[in-house]
Coordinates of C-alpha atoms in Angstrom, one line a residue:
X17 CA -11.6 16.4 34.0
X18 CA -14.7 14.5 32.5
X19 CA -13.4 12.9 29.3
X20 CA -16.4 12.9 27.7
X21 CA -16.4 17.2 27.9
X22 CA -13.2 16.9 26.1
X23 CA -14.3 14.7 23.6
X24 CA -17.7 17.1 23.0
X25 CA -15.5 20.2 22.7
X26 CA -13.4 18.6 20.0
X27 CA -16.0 17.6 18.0
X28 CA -17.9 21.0 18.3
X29 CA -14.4 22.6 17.6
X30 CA -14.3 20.3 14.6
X31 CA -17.4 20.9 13.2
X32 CA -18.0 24.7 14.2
X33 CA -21.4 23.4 14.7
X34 CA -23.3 22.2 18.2
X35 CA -26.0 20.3 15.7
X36 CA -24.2 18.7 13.9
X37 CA -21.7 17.8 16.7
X38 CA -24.8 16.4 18.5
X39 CA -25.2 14.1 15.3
X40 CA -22.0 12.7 15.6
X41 CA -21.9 12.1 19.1
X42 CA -25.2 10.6 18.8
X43 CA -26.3 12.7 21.6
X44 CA -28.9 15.6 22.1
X45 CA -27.9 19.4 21.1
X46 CA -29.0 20.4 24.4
X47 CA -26.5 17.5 26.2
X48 CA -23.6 19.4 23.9
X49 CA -24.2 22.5 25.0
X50 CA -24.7 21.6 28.9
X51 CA -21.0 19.8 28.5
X52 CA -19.1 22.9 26.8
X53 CA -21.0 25.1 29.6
X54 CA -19.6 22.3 32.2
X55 CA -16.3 22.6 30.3
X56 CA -16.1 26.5 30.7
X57 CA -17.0 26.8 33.9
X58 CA -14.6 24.2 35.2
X59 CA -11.6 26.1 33.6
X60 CA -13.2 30.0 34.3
X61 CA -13.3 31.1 30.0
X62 CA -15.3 31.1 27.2
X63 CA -14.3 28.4 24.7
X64 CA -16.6 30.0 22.4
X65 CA -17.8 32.5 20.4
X66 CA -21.3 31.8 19.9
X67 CA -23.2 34.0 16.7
X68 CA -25.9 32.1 14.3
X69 CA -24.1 30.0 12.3
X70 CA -20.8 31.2 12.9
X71 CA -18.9 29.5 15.9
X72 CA -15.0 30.2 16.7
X73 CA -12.7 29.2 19.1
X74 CA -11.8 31.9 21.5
X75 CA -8.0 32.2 22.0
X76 CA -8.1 30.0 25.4
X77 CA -10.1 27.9 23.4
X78 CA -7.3 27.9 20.5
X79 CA -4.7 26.9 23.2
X80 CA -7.2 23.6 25.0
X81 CA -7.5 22.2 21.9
X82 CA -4.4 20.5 21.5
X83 CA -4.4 19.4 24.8
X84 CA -7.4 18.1 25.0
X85 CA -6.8 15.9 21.6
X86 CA -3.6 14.9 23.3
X87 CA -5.8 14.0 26.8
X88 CA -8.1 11.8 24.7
X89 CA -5.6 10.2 22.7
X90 CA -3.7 9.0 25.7
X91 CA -6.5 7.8 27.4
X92 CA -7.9 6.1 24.1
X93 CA -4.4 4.2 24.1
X94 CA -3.7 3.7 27.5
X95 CA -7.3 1.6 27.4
X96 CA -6.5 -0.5 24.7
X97 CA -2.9 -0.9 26.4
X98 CA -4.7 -2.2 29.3
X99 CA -6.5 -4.5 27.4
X100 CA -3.8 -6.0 25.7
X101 CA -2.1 -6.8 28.7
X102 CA -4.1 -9.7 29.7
X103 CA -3.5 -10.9 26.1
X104 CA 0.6 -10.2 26.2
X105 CA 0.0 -8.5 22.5
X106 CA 1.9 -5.0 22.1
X107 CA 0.7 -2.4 20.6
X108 CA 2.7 0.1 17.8
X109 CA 0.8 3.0 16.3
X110 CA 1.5 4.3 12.9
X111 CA 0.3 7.2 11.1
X112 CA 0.2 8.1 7.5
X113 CA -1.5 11.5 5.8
X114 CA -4.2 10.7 3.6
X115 CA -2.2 10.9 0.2
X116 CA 0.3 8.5 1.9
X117 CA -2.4 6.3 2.2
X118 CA -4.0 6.6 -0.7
X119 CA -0.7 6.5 -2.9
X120 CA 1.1 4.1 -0.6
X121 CA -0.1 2.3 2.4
X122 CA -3.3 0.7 1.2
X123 CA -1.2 -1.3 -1.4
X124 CA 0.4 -3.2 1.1
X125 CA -1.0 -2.7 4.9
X126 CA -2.9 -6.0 4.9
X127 CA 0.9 -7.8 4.0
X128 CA 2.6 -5.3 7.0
X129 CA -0.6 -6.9 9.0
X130 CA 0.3 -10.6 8.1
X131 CA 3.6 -10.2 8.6
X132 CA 3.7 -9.2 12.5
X133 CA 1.4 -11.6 14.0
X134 CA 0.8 -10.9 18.0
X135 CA 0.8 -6.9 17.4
X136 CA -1.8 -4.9 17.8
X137 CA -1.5 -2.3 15.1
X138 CA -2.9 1.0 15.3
X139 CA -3.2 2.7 11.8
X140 CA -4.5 6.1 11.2
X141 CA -4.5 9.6 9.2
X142 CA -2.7 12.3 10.6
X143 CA -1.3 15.2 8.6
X144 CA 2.1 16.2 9.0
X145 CA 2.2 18.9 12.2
X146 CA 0.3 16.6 14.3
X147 CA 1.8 13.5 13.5
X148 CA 5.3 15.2 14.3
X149 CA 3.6 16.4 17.7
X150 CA 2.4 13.0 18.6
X151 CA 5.8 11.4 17.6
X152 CA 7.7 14.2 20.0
X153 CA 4.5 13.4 22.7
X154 CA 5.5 9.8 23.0
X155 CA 1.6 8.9 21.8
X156 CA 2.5 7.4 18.3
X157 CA 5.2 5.4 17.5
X158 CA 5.8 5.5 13.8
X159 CA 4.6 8.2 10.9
X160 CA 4.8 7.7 7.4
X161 CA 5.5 11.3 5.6
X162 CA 6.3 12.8 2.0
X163 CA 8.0 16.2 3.8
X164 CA 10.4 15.6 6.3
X165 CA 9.9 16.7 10.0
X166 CA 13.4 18.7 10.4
X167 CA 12.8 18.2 14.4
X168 CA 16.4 16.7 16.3
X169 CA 14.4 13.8 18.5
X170 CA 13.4 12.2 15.3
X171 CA 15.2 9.2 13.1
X172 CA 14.0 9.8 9.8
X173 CA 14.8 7.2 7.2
X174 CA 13.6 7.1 3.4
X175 CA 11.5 4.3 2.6
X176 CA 10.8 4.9 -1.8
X177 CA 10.3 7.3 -4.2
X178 CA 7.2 7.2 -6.3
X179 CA 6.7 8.6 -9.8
X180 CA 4.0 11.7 -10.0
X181 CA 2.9 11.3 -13.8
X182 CA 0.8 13.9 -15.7
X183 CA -2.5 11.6 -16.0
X184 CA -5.7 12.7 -18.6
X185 CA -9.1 11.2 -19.3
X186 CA -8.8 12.5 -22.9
X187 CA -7.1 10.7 -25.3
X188 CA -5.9 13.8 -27.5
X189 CA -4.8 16.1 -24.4
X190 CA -1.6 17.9 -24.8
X191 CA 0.5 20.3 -22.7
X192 CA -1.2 22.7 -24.3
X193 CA -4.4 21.7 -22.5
X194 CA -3.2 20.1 -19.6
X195 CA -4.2 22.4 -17.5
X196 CA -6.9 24.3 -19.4
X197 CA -9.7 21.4 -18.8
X198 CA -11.1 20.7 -15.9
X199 CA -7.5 20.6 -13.9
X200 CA -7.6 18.6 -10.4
X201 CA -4.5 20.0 -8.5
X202 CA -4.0 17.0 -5.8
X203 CA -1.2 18.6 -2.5
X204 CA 1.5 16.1 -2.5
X205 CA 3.3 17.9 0.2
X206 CA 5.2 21.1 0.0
X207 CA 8.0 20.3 -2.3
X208 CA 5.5 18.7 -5.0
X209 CA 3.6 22.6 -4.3
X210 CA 6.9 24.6 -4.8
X211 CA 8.3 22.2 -7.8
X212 CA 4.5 23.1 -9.0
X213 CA 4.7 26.9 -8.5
X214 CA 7.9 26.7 -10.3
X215 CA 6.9 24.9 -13.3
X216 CA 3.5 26.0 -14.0
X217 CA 3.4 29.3 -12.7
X218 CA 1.5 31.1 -15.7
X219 CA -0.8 28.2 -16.2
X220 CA -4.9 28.3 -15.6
X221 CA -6.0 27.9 -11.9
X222 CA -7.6 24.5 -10.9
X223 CA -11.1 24.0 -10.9
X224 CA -10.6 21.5 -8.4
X225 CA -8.0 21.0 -5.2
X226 CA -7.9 18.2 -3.2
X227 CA -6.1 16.5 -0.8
X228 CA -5.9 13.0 -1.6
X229 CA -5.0 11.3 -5.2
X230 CA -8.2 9.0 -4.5
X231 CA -10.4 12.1 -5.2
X232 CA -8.9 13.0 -8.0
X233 CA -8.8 10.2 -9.9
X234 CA -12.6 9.4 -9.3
X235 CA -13.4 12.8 -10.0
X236 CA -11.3 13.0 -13.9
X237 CA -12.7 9.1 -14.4
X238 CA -16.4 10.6 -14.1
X239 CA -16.1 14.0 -15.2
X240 CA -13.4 13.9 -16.9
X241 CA -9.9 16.1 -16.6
X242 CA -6.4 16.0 -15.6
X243 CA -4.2 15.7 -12.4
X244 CA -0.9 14.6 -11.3
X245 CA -1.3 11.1 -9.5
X246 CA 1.2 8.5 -8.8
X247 CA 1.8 5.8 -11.3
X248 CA 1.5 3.1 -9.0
X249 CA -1.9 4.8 -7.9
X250 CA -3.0 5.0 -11.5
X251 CA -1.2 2.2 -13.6
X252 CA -4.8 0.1 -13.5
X253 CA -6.5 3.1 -15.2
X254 CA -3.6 3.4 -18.0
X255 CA -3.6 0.0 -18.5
X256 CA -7.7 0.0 -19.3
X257 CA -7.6 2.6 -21.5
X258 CA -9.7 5.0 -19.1
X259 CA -6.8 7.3 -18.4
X260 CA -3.4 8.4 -20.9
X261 CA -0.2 9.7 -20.1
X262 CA 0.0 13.2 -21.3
X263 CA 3.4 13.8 -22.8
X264 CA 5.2 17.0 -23.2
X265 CA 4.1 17.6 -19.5
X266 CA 7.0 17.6 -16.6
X267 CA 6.9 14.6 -14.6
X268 CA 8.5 14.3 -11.1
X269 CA 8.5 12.5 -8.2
X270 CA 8.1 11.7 -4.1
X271 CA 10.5 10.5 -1.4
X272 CA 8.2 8.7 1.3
X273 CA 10.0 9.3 4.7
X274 CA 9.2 7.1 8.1
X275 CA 9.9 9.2 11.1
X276 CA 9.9 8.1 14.4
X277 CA 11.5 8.9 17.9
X278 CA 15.2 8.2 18.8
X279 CA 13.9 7.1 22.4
X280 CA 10.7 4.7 21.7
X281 CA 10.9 2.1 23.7
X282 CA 9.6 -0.2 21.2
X283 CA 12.7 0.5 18.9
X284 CA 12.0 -3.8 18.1
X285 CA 8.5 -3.3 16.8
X286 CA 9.6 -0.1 14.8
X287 CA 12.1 -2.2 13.3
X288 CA 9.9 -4.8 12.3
X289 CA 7.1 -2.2 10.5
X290 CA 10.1 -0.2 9.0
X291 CA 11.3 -3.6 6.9
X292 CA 8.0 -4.3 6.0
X293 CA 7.3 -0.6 4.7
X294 CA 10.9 -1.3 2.9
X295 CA 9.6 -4.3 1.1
X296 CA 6.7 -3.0 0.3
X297 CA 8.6 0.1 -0.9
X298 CA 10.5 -2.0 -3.5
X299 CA 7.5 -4.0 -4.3
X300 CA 5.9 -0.3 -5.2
X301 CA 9.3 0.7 -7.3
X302 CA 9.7 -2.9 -8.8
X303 CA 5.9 -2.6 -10.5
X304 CA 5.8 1.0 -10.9
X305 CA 6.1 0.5 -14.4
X306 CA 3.5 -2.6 -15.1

């Protein structure tokens, strides 16, 4: 099978668009549509369902896509694989979601870097369910999680906990307005959304949701608000001035979680990058409060 249909029926499947999809594949409409045809009659179904500005999977559409991400991935690695060879460099790949990133790896992924010299690391964003998948699939070695993957294969080990403050750009804001001005609700993973539900189940809805702490914090530093952000993530803003603790407001907190296959056969490499998350785990807890 022609990787480069697979690759076009992801991205069409991505962006439930064949123009845009052209765009990013910086190739014609007209070439993206010839390979999905190509595509469908190769395998005998519809992928599709094609109506002006609504395109949807069909169900055997549904049921290639995760194959066909897991076909490209593999092929993607087993290239670079090859390549390393002649160089006798090994190759780990590590995954974070994008609020791991933004509350956890970026402080310190140029130090993990640094600190294994002759690997070839592979870093990327992956939310949780196919992370997990690519961990049980053998294609990535290492994830970096807030919820843990309750799946039997995998070692799962805590690396820290980081501090989820109550953060405002308003000097006077109190619990009584917490939530009532411009609130940015930021998914820290499903206990953060329970202890949420929980605590703050009669407050006002958000006028914002977003995935990533990196939003949010740009978003209430321009246009003011509030939003629950890591301290580590935020300690620079309390520290100007620009942002303010807002007391009376529950605070709580997130266990970070590595997660990785009992049979990897690069169980050395893993345990290289899981002491160098540690460090950089205590570094976190050591200047959470600076």
């Amino acid at each position: 099978m022609d990787i480069d249909l697979l690759k076009t029926f992801i991205e069409v499947a991505r962006t439930r668009h064949f123009g845009r999809a052209a765009e990013n594949l910086y190739i014609t409409q007209s070439a993206v549509s010839f390979r999905i045809r190509q595509l469908e009659q190769s395998l005998g179904v519809n992928l599709f369902l094609r109506q002006r500005n609504n395109i949807q999977l069909t169900p055997p559409g549904e049921r290639l896509l995760p194959h066909a991400k897991l076909i490209v991935t593999g092929v993607q690695r087993a290239k670079l694989d090859v390549a390393l060879a002649d160089n006798m460099r090994r190759q780990l790949a590590l995954s974070g979601t994008a609020n791991i990133w933004d509350a956890f790896l970026q402080f310190g992924i140029a130090h993990v870097v640094s600190a294994m010299p002759g690997i070839s690391l592979v870093a990327e964003v992956k939310n949780q369910q196919e992370s997990t998948r690519l961990l049980l699939e053998r294609t990535l070695d290492l994830a970096v999680l807030f919820d843990l993957p309750k799946v039997d294969e995998l070692c799962v080990e805590p690396i820290c906990t980081l501090d989820i403050i109550p953060l405002s750009s308003y000097a006077d804001a109190t619990a009584e307005t917490f939530f009532n001005n411009q609130y940015v609700f930021v998914d820290w993973g499903t206990a953060f959304s329970l202890w949420h539900a929980r605590n703050f189940a009669n407050s006002a809805p958000p006028y914002f949701r977003t995935s990533t702490g990196r939003i949010a914090l740009e978003l209430i530093l321009r246009c003011g608000g509030s939003a629950f952000v890591p301290r580590v993530q935020a300690q620079q803003y309390l520290d100007s001035g620009e942002l303010f603790l807002v007391e009376g407001v529950p605070q709580t907190s997130r266990d970070i979680f590595i997660a990785f296959h009992k049979d990897n056969e690069q169980k050395d490499l893993i345990e290289k990058l899981q002491h160098q998350l540690q460090l950089l785990g205590e570094e976190v807890t050591e200047n959470k409060g600076k």
